[in-house]
XYZ file of C-alpha atoms in Angstrom:
474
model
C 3.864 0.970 7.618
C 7.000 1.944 9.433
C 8.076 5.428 9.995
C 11.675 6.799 10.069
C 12.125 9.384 12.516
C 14.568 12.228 12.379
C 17.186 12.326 15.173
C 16.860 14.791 17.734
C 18.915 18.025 17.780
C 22.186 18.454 20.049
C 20.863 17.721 23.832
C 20.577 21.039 25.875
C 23.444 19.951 27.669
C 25.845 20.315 24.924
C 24.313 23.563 24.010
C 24.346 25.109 27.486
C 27.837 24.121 27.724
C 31.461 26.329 26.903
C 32.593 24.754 23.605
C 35.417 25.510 21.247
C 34.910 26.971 18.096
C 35.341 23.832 15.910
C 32.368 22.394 17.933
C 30.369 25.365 17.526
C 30.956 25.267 14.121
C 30.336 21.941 13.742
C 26.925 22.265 15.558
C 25.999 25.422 13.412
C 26.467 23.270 10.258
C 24.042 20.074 11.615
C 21.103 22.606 12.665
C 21.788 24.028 9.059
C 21.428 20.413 7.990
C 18.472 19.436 9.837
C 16.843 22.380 8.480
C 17.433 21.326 4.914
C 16.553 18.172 5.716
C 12.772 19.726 6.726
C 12.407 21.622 3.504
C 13.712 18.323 1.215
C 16.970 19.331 -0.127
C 18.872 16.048 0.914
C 22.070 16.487 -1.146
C 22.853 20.081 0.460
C 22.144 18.384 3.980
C 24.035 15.497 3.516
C 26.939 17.616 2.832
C 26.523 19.802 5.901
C 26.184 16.451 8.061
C 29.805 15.626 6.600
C 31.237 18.365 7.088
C 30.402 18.574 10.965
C 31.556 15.004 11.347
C 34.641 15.561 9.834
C 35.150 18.586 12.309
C 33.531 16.396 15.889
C 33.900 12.860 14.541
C 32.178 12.018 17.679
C 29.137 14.233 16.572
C 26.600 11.654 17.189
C 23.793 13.306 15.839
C 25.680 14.197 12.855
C 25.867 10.476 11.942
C 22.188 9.800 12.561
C 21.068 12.266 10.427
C 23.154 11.229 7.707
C 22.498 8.082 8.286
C 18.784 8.832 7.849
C 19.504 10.312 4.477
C 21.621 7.619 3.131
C 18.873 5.348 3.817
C 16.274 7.703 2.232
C 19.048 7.873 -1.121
C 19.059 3.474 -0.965
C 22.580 3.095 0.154
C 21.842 0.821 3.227
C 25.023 -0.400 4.064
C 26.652 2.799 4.468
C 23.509 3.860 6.302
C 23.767 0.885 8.778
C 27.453 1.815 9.359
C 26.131 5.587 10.029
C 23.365 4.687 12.546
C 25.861 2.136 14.535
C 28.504 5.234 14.897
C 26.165 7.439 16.231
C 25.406 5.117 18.707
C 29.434 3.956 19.386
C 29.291 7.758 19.889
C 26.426 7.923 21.970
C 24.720 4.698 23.348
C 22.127 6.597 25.165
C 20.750 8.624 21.365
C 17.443 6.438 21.276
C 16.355 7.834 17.798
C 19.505 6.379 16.365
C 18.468 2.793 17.666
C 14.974 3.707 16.607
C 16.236 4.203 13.023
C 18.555 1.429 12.977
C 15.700 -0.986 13.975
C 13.402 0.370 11.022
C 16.657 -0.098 8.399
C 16.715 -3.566 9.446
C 13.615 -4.683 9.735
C 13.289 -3.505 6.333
C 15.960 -6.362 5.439
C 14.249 -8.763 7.282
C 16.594 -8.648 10.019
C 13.755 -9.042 12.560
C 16.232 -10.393 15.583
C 18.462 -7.658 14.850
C 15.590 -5.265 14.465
C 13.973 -6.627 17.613
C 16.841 -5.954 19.563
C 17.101 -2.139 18.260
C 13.625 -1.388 19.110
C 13.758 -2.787 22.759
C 16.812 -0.386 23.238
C 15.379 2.640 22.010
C 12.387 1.535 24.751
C 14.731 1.395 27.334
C 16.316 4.602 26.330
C 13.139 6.687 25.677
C 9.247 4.440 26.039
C 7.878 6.694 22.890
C 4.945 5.822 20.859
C 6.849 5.876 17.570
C 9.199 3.228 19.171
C 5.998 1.039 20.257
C 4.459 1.229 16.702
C 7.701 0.381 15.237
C 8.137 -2.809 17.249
C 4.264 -3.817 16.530
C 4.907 -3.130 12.826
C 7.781 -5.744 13.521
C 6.168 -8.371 15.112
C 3.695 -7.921 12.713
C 5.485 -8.949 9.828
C 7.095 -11.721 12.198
C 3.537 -13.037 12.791
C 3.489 -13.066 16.119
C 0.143 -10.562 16.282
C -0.661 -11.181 19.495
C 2.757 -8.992 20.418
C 2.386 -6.943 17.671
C -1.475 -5.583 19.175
C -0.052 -5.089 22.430
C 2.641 -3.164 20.991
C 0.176 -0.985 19.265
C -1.930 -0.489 22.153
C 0.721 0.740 24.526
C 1.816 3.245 21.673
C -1.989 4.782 21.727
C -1.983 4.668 25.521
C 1.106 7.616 25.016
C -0.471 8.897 22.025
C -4.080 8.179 20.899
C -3.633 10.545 18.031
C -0.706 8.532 17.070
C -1.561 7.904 12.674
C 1.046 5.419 12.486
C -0.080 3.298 15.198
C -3.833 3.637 14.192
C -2.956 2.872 10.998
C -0.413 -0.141 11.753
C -3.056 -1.608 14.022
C -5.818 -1.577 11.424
C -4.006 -3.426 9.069
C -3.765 -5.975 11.490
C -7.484 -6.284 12.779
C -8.705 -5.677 8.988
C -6.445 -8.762 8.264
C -7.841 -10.812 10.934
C -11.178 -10.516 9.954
C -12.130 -7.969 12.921
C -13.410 -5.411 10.296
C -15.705 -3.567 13.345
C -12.550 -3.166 15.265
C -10.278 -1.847 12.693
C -12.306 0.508 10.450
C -12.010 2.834 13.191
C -8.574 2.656 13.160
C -8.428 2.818 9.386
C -10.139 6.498 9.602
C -6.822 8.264 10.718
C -4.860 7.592 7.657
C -4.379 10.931 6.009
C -4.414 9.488 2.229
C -6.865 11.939 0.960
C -4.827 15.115 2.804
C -4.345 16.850 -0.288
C -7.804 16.777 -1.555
C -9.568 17.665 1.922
C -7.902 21.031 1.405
C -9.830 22.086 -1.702
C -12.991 21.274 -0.637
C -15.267 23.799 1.109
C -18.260 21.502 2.945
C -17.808 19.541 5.442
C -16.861 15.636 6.258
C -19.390 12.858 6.109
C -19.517 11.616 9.218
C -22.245 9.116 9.122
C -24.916 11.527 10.184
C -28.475 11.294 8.151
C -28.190 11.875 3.852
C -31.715 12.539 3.049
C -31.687 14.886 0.203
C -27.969 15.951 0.346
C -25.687 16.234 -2.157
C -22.420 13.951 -1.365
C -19.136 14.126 -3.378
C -16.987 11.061 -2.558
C -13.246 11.112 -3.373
C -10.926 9.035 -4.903
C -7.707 7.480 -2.702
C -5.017 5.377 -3.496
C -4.843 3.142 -6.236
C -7.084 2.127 -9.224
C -7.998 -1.334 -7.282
C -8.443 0.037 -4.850
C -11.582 2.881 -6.002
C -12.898 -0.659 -8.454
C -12.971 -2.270 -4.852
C -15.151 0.272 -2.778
C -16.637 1.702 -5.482
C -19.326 -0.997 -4.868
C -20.581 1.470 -1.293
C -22.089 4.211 -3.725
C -25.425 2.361 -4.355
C -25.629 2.117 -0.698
C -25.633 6.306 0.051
C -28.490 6.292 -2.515
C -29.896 3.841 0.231
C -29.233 6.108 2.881
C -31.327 8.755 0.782
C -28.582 10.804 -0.751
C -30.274 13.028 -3.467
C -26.829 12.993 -5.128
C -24.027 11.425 -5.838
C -20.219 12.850 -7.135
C -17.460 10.650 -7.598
C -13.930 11.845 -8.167
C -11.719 9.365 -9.721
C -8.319 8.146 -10.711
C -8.903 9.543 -14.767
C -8.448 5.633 -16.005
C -11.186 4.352 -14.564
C -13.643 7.312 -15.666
C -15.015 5.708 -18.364
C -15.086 2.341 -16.801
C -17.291 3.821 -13.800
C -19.907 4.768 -15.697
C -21.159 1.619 -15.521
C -22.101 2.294 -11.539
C -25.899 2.671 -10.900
C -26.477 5.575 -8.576
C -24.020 7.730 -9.509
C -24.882 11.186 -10.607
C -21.427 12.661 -11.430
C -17.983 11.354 -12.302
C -15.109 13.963 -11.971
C -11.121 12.967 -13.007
C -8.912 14.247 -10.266
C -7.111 16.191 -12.990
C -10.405 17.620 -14.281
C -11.827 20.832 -12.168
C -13.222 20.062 -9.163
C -17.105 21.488 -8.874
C -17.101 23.044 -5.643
C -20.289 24.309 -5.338
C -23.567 22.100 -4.920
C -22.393 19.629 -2.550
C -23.725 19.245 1.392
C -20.880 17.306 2.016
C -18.067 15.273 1.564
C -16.437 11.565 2.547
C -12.955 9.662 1.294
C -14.836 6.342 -0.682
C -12.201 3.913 1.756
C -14.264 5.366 5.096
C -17.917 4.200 3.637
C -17.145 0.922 4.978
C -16.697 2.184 8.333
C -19.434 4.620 8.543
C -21.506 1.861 6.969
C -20.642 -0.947 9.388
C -19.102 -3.197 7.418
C -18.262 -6.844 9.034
C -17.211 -9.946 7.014
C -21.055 -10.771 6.865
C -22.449 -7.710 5.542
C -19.833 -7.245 2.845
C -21.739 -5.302 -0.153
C -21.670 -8.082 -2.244
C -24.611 -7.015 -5.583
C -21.524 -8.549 -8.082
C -21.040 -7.938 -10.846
C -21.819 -4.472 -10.221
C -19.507 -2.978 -13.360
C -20.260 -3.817 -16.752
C -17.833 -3.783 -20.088
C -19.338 -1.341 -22.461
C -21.070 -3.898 -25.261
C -19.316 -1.792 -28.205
C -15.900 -2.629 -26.335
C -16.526 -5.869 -25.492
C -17.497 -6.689 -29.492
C -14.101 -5.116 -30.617
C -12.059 -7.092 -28.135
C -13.737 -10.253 -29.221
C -12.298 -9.689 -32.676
C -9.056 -9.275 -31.382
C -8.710 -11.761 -29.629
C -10.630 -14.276 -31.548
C -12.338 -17.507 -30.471
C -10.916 -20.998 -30.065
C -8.483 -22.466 -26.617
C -8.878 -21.419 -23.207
C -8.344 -17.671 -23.047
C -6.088 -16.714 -19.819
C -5.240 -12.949 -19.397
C -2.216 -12.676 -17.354
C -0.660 -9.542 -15.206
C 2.413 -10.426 -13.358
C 3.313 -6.839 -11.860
C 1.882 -4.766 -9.922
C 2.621 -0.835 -10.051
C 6.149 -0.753 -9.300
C 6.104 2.286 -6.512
C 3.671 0.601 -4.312
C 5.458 -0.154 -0.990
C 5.067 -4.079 -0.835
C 5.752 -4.553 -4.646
C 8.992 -6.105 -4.602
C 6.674 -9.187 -2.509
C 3.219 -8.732 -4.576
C 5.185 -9.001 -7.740
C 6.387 -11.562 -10.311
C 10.476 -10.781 -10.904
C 9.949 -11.949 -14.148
C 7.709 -13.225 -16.969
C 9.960 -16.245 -16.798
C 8.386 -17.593 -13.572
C 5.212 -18.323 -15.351
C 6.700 -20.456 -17.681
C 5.270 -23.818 -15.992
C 2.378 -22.439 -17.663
C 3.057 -23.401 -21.088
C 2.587 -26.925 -20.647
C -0.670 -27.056 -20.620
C -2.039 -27.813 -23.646
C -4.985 -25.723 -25.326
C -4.525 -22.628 -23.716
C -3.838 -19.457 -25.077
C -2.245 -16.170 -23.173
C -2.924 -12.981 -23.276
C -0.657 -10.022 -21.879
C -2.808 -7.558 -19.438
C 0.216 -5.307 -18.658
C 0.063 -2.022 -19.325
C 3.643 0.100 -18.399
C 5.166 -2.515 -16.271
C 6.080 -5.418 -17.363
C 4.354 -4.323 -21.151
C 8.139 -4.976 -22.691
C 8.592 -8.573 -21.329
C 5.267 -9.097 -22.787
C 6.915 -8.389 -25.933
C 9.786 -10.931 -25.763
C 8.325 -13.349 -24.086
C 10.338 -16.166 -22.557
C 11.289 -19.320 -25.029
C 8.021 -21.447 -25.108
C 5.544 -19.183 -23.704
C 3.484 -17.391 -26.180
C 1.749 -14.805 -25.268
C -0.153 -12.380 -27.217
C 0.556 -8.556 -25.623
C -2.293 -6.834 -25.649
C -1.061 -3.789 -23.774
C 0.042 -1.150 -26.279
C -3.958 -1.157 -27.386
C -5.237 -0.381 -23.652
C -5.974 2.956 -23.002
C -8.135 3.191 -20.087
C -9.608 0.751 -17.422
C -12.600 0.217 -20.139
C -10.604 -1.487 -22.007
C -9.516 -3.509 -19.944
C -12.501 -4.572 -18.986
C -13.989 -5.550 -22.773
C -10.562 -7.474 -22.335
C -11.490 -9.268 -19.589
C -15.324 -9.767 -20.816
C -13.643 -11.899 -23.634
C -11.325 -14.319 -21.894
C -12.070 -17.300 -19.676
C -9.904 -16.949 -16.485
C -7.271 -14.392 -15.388
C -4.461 -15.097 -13.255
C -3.123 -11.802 -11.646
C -0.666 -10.675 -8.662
C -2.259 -8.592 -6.483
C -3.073 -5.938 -8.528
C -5.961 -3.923 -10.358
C -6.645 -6.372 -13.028
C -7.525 -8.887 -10.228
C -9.783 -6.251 -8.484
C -11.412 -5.557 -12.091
C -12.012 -9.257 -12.422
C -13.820 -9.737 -9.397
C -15.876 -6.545 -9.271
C -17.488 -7.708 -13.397
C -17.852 -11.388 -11.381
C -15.105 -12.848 -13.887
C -13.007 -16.004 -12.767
C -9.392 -15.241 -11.513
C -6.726 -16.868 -9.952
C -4.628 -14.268 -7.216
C -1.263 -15.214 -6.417
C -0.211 -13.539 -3.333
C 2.656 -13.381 -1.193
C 3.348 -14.606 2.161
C 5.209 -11.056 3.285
C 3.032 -8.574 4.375
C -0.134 -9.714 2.840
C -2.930 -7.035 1.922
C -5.308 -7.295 4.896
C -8.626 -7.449 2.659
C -7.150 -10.780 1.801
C -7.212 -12.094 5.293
C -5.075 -14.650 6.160
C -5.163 -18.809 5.252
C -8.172 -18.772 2.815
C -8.885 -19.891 -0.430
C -11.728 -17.133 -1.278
C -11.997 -14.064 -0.690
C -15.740 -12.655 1.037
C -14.824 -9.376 -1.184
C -15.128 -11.078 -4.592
C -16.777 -14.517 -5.309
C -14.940 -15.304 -8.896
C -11.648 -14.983 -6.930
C -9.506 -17.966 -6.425
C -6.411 -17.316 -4.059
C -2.687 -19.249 -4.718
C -0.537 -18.127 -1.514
C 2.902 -18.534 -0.697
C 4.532 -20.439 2.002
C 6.635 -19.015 4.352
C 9.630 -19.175 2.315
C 8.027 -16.742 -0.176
C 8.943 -18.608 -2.904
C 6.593 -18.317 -5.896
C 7.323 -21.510 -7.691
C 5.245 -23.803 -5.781
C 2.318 -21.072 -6.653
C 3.278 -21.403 -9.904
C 3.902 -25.033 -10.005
C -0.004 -25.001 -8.028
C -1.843 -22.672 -10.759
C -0.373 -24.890 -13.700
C -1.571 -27.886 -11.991
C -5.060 -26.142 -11.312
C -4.980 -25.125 -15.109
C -4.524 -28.638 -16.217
C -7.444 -30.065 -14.987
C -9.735 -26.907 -16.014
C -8.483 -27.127 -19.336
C -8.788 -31.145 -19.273
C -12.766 -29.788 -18.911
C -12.766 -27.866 -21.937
């Protein structure tokens, strides 16, 4: 993902030199600014930053800075119109082309952007500036730029997380799994856990007869998606297992074999007992994972039979039952691409005849559910889901699910369900490759992509054509 980075204090020159006192001022209230901006009080250091331009107008740092933070606070016009000041002020400030090329590649402005990030190059060669322009030419498609972009940023900094990170996205999403998992390994996802555990990492050394505790990172599809390693450090000869979860899919994970303990990250971590520990996203990695040897024992979670029996009622028997989730969790980064604008868009979907919908949203979405659009009918279904066991009695009960790139989709393929994932054509998750139809991750899956334009009604237009002819079968 891209970074922003914060604009560099006053040059040495200007703070060697005699000034008067309106620049002194000036420059006392930006380093007060910058230091707010450190501890996170934006609204007292955005009014520090405008205080010292209105005393040096030309105070080019000044309007980087505040630039940043209107950016950061959404208003990305004014923010543009900040960034090009400071550098009217002071071509030479390479941060404030830096920035400006991150705002706009944001927008999709990737000539613009281009041209920003070659400038701040010139200015200053910095490996923030090189992962920046790979990130870019990343989302342009043109990869083969975007790894030599990433490479030269590593050859200034190999500890460089963004770069790593950037560049395993790509590899990952080329299929080079070998090449990127080691890239993978410096995101810093599971930061805040690492620092209340007392053993050590799992690094890949021998498990016979240790005690492992593996934790939970970012989102729920995320743990349904790995979650499948654990049966493979009982292989290694782990004498136990701990897994600390997102507390929604507690009750669903019971359902893993070789699992000894399930803890909710709001629950108290048990410190004591364990040899060691490993984030579950790095067991692929230390496990040698290519797009052959993909741990692929599906369905290897079950819908508790009690569950499943109660959701049958519900729903009832009779039509083709299709669950549909249309959002994704709104403060994921690429959501405004993975996600549906609307429940109207699926609205093709009610011509087919004999089909009946079900609503898997749950927050999200859950109130469009309730008024659906005019000729859709959809039964909601969220207001009864309380936990990721649910949903999957839910999804034990219907005959196909057609999900954005989200958990239900993950949930689908990890119980070996049918579903149809629409994804977009912008910044595509990397463990869904690029071009195909299937996915080596989950064999029930069924992927509708966008076209370049990212427009979703030809998707649409494609699943309600695909729906036809299944439900011609029924």
């Amino acid at each position: 993902m891209i970074r922003h980075l914060p604009c560099a204090n006053p040059t040495d020159k200007m703070k060697r030199q005699t000034v008067s006192d309106t620049r002194t001022a000036a420059e006392a209230l930006f380093f007060e600014g910058a230091r707010l901006m450190r501890d996170k009080q934006p609204e007292f250091a955005t009014a520090l930053f405008r205080e010292a331009i209105r005393l040096v107008p030309d105070f080019a740092e000044a309007h980087a800075n505040y630039g940043l933070l209107l950016e950061e606070a959404g208003a990305l016009l004014e923010a543009e119109a900040a960034y090009r000041q400071a550098i009217a002020c002071s071509p030479h400030l390479s941060e404030a082309h830096l920035n400006l090329g991150v705002l706009l590649g944001a927008q999709k402005r990737f000539i613009e952007a281009e041209a920003a990030f070659h400038q701040a190059l010139m200015l200053r060669p910095t490996a923030d500036a090189w992962s920046n322009l790979g990130m870019l030419y990343a989302c342009m498609r043109h990869e083969q730029q975007a790894e030599s972009c990433y490479q030269s940023a590593l050859a200034l900094n190999p500890e460089h997380r963004s770069a790593h990170f950037n560049f395993a996205y790509l590899l990952l999403r080329q299929g080079r799994l070998a090449e990127g998992w080691p890239h993978f390994e410096m995101r810093d996802w599971y930061a805040a856990i690492a620092t209340r555990l007392a053993c050590p990492r799992w690094r890949g050394e021998a498990l016979v007869g240790r005690a492992i505790l593996v934790s939970y990172e970012a989102g729920h599809g995320d743990i349904i998606q790995f979650c499948r390693y654990l049966p493979l450090l009982k292989q290694a000869g782990a004498g136990r297992i701990g897994l600390i979860c997102h507390p929604a899919l507690k009750r669903l994970l019971h359902s893993l074999t070789d699992v000894d303990e399930l803890i909710a990250y709001d629950e108290a971590l048990p410190l004591d007992g364990w040899d060691c520990w490993t984030p579950l996203m790095s067991l692929p990695h230390y496990f040698g994972t290519t797009l052959d040897t993909i741990p692929a024992a599906i369905p290897y979670l079950a819908a508790e039979s009690a569950k499943r029996a109660a959701w049958a009622a519900a729903i009832g028997p009779g039509g083709l039952r299709v669950g549909l989730a249309w959002k994704g969790n709104p403060r994921f980064e690429n959501d405004a691409e993975r996600s549906l604008a609307s429940l109207e868009l699926l609205t093709p979907l009610a011509r087919v005849k004999g089909v009946r919908y079900f609503s898997l949203q749950k927050g999200a979405g859950e109130d469009e559910a309730a008024n659906p659009p005019a000729g859709l009918q959809i039964q909601a279904l969220g207001g009864q889901i309380v936990d990721f066991s649910d949903m999957a009695a839910i999804l034990a009960n219907l005959d196909l699910v057609i999900s954005v790139d989200s958990a239900p989709a993950h949930l689908a393929g990890a119980l070996g369900l049918p579903c149809w994932l629409l994804l977009p054509d912008y910044k595509t998750d990397w463990r869904w490759l690029t071009s195909r139809e299937d996915s080596p991750w989950y064999s029930s899956l069924r992927l509708f992509r966008q076209s370049g334009d990212g427009d979703w009604k030809p998707v649409i237009a494609a699943v309600a054509n695909a729906l036809e002819r299944l439900a011609a079968t029924r």
